[in-house]
mmCIF file of C-alpha atoms in Angstrom:
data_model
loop_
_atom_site.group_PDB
_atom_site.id
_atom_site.type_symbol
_atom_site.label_atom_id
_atom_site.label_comp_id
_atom_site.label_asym_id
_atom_site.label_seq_id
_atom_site.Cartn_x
_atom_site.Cartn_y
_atom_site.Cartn_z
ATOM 1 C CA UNK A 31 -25.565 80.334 -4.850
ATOM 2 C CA UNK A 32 -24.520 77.465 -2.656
ATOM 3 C CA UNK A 33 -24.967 76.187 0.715
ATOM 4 C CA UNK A 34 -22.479 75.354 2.663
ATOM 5 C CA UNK A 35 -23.510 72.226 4.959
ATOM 6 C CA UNK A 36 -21.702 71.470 7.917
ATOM 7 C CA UNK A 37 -19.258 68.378 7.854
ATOM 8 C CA UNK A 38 -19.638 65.563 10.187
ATOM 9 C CA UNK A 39 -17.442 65.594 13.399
ATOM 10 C CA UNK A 40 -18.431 62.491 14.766
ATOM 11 C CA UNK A 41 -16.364 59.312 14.547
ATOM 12 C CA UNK A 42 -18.088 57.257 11.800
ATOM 13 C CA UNK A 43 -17.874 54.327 14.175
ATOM 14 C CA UNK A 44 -20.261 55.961 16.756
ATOM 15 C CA UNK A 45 -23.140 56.381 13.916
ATOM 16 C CA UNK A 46 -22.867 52.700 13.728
ATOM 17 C CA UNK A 47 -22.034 50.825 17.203
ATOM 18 C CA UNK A 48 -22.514 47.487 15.558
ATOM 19 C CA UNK A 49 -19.476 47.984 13.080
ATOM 20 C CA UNK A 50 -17.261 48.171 16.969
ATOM 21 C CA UNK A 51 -19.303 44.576 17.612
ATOM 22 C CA UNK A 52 -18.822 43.044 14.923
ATOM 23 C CA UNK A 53 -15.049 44.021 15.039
ATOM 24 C CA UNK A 54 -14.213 42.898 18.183
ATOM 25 C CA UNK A 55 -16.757 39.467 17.764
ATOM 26 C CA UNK A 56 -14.497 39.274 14.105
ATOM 27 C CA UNK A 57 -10.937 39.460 16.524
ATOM 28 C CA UNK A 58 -11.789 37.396 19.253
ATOM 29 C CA UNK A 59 -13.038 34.235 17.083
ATOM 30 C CA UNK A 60 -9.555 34.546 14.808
ATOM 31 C CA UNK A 61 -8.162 34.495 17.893
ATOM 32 C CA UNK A 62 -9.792 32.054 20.033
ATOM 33 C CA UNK A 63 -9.992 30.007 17.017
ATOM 34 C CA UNK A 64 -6.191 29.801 17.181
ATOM 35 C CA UNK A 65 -5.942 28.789 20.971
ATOM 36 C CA UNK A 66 -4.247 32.490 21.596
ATOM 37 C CA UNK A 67 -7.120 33.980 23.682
ATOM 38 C CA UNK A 68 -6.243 32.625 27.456
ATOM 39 C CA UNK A 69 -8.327 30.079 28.274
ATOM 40 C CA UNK A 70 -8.946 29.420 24.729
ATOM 41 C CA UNK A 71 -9.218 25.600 23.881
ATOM 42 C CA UNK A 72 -7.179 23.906 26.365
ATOM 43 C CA UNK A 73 -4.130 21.669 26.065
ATOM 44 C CA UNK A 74 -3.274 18.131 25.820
ATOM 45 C CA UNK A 75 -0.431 15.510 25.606
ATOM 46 C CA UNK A 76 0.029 13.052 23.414
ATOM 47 C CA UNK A 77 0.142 9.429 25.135
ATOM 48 C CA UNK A 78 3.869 8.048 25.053
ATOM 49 C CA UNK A 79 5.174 6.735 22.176
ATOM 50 C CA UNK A 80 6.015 2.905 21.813
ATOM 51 C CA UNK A 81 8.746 1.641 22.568
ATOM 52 C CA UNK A 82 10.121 -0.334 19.461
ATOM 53 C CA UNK A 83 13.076 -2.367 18.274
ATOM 54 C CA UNK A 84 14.726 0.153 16.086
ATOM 55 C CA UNK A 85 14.175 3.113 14.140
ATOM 56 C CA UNK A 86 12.418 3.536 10.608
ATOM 57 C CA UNK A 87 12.571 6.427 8.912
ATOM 58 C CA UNK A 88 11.478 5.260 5.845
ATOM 59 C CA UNK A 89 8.706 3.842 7.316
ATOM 60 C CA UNK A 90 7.524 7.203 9.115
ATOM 61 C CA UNK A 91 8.056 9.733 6.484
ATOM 62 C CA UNK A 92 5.473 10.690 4.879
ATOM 63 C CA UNK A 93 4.831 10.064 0.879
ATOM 64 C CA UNK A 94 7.870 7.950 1.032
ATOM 65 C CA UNK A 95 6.250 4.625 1.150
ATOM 66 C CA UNK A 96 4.343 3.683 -1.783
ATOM 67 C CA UNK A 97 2.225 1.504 0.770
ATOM 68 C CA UNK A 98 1.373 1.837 4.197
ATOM 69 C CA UNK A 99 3.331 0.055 7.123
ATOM 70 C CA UNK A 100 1.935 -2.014 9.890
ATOM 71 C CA UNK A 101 1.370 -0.753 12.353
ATOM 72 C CA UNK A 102 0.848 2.429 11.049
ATOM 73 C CA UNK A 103 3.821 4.940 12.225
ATOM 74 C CA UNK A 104 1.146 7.040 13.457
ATOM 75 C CA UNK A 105 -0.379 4.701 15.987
ATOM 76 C CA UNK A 106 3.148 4.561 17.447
ATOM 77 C CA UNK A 107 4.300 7.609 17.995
ATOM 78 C CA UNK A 108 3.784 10.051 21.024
ATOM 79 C CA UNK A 109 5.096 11.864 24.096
ATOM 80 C CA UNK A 110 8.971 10.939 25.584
ATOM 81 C CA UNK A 111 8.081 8.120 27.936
ATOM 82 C CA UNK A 112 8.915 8.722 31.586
ATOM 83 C CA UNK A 113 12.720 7.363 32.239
ATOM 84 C CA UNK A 114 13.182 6.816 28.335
ATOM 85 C CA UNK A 115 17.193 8.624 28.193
ATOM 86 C CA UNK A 116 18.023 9.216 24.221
ATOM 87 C CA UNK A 117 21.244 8.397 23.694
ATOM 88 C CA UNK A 118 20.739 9.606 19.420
ATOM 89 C CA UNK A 119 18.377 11.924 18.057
ATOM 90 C CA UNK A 120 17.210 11.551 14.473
ATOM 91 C CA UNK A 121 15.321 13.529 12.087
ATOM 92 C CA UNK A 122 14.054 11.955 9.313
ATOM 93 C CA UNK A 123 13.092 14.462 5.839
ATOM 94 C CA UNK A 124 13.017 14.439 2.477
ATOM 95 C CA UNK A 125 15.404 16.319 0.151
ATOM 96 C CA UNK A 126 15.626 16.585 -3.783
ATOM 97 C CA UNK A 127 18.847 15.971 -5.572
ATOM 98 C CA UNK A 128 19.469 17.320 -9.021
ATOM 99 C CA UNK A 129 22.049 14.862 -10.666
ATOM 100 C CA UNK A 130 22.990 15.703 -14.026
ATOM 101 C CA UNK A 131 19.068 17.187 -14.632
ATOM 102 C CA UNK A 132 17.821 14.221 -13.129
ATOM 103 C CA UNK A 133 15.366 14.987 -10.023
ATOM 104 C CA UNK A 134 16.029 12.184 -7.426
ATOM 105 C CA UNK A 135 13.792 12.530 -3.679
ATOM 106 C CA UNK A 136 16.353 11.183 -0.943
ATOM 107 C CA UNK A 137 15.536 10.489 2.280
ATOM 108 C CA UNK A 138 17.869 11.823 4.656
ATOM 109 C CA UNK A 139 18.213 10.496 8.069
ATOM 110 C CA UNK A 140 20.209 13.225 10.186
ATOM 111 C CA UNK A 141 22.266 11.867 13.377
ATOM 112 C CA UNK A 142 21.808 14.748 15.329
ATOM 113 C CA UNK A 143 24.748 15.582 18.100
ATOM 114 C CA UNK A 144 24.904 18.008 20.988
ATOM 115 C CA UNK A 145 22.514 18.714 24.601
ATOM 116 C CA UNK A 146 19.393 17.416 23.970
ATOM 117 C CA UNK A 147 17.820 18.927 27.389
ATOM 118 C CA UNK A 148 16.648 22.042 25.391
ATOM 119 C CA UNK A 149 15.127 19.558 23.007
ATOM 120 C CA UNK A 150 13.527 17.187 25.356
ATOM 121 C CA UNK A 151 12.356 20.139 27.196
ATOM 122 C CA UNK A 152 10.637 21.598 24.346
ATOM 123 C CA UNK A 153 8.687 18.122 23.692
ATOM 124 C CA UNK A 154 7.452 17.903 27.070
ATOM 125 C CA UNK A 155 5.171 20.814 26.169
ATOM 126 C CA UNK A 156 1.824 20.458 25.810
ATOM 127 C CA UNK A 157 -0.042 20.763 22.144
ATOM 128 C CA UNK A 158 -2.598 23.198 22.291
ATOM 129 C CA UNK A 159 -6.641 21.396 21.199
ATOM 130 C CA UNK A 160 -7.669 22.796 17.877
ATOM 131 C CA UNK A 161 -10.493 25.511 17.853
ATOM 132 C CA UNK A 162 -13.360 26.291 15.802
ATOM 133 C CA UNK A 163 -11.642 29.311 14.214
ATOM 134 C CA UNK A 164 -9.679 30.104 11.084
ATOM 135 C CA UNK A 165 -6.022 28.534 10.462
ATOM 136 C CA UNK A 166 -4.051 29.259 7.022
ATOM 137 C CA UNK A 167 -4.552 26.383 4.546
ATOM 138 C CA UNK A 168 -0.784 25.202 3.526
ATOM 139 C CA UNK A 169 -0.006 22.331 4.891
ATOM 140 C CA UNK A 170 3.069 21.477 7.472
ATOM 141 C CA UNK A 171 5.080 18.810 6.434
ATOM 142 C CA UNK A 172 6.556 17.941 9.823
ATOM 143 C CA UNK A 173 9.578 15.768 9.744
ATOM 144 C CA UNK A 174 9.494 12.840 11.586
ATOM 145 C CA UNK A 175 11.437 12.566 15.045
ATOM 146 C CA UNK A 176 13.224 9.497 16.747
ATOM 147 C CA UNK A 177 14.899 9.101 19.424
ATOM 148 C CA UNK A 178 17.005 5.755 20.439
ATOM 149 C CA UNK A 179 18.376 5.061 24.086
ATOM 150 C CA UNK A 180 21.370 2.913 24.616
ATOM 151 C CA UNK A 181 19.849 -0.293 24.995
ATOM 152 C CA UNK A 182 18.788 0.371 20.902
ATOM 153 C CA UNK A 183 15.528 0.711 21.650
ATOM 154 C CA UNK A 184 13.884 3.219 19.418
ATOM 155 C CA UNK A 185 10.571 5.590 19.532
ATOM 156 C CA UNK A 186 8.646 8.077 17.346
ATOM 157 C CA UNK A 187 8.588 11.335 19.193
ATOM 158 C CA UNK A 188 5.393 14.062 18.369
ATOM 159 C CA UNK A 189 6.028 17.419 17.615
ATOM 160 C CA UNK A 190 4.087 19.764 20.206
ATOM 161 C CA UNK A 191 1.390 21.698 18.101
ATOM 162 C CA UNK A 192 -0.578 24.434 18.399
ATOM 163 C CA UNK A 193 -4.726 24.900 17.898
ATOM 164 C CA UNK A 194 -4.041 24.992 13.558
ATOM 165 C CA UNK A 195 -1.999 21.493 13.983
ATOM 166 C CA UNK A 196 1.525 23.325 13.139
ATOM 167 C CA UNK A 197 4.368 23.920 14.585
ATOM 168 C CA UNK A 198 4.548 27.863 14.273
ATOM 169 C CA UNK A 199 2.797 28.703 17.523
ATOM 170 C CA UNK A 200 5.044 25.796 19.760
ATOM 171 C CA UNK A 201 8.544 26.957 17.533
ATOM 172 C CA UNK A 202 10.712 25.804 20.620
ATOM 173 C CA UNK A 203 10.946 22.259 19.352
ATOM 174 C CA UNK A 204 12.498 23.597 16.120
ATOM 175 C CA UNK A 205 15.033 25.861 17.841
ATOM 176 C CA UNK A 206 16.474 23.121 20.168
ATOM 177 C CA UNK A 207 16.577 21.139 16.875
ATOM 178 C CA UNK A 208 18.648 24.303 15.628
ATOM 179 C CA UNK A 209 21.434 24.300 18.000
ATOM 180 C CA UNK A 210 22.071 20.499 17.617
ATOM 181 C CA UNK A 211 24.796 19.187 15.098
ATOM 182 C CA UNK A 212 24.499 17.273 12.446
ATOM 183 C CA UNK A 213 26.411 13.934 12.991
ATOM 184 C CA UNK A 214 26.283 11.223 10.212
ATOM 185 C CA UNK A 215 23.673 10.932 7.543
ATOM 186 C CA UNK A 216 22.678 8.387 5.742
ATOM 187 C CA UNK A 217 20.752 8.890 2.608
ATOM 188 C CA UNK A 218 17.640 6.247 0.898
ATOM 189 C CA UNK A 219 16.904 6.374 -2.223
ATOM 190 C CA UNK A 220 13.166 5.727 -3.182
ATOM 191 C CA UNK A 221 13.255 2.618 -5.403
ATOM 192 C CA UNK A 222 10.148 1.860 -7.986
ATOM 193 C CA UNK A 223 7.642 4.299 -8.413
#
């Protein structure tokens, strides 16, 4: 003969009120950690870049240098400095060319036409501090960003970022970049390796 037992009727959670703790602790570190809690880690801007003589994409891209520059293109680089007016906007990445089963990296430095106000009003956004939670390992490669006026003078623009250092979570700067032409392009090739 056999005895029938009564099943359980009670959420599973309610036998164990530390399982809904650690859940919700769990969620709002991921999130916090990413700056997507409000309040979370705060915001900053980038100082503005510095003002320099001309562009160099080659010289700001990175891996394409076998050495560094210097300055390095890092120190340089920064917010759109108050009254700078960009008369060209240039994007600087890297691009592999298959010539007759040959890999080649180029360097590709994009003249990029149209409005920039969407563009410089995506920049002027502020980068979000980096938290103490989890971000996905792969690692941006973000391509470097100039801007000249029409005097000719030249600077390094930053990409806003959010807490993980990428661009995902601040994507406006890469859909103004979107809805800009491109102009002329002129192409490097790496020499010596």
């Amino acid at each position: 003969m056999s005895i029938l037992r009564p099943g359980r009727t009670t959420p599973a959670f309610r036998h164990a009120p530390s399982a809904g703790l650690a859940l919700g602790l769990l969620l709002s570190l991921t999130l916090g950690g990413c700056g997507l809690l409000p309040g979370g880690s705060g915001t900053y801007r980038p100082d503005a870049a510095v003002i320099q003589g001309n562009l160099d994409c080659p010289g700001s891209t990175l891996g394409w240098l076998p050495e560094p520059v210097s300055p390095p293109a890092s120190d340089l680089w920064g917010s759109v400095p108050e009254g700078f007016v960009p008369l060209q906007v240039i994007r600087c990445s890297i691009e592999v060319k298959d010539a007759t089963g040959d890999y080649t990296r180029v360097l590709l430095e994009e003249y990029l036409e149209g409005d920039y106000s969407d563009l410089l009003a995506a920049l002027a956004k502020p980068s979000d501090k980096g938290g103490s939670g989890p971000c996905t390992a792969d690692m941006e490669i973000i391509p470097p960003l100039w801007m000249v006026d029409a005097q000719g003078r030249a600077i390094q623009v930053a990409w806003p970022l959010d807490a993980c250092g990428k661009t995902r979570g601040k994507p406006d700067t890469g859909k103004a970049l979107e809805q800009l032409s491109v102009g002329r392009v002129i192409e490097h090739q790496q020499t010596g390796s």
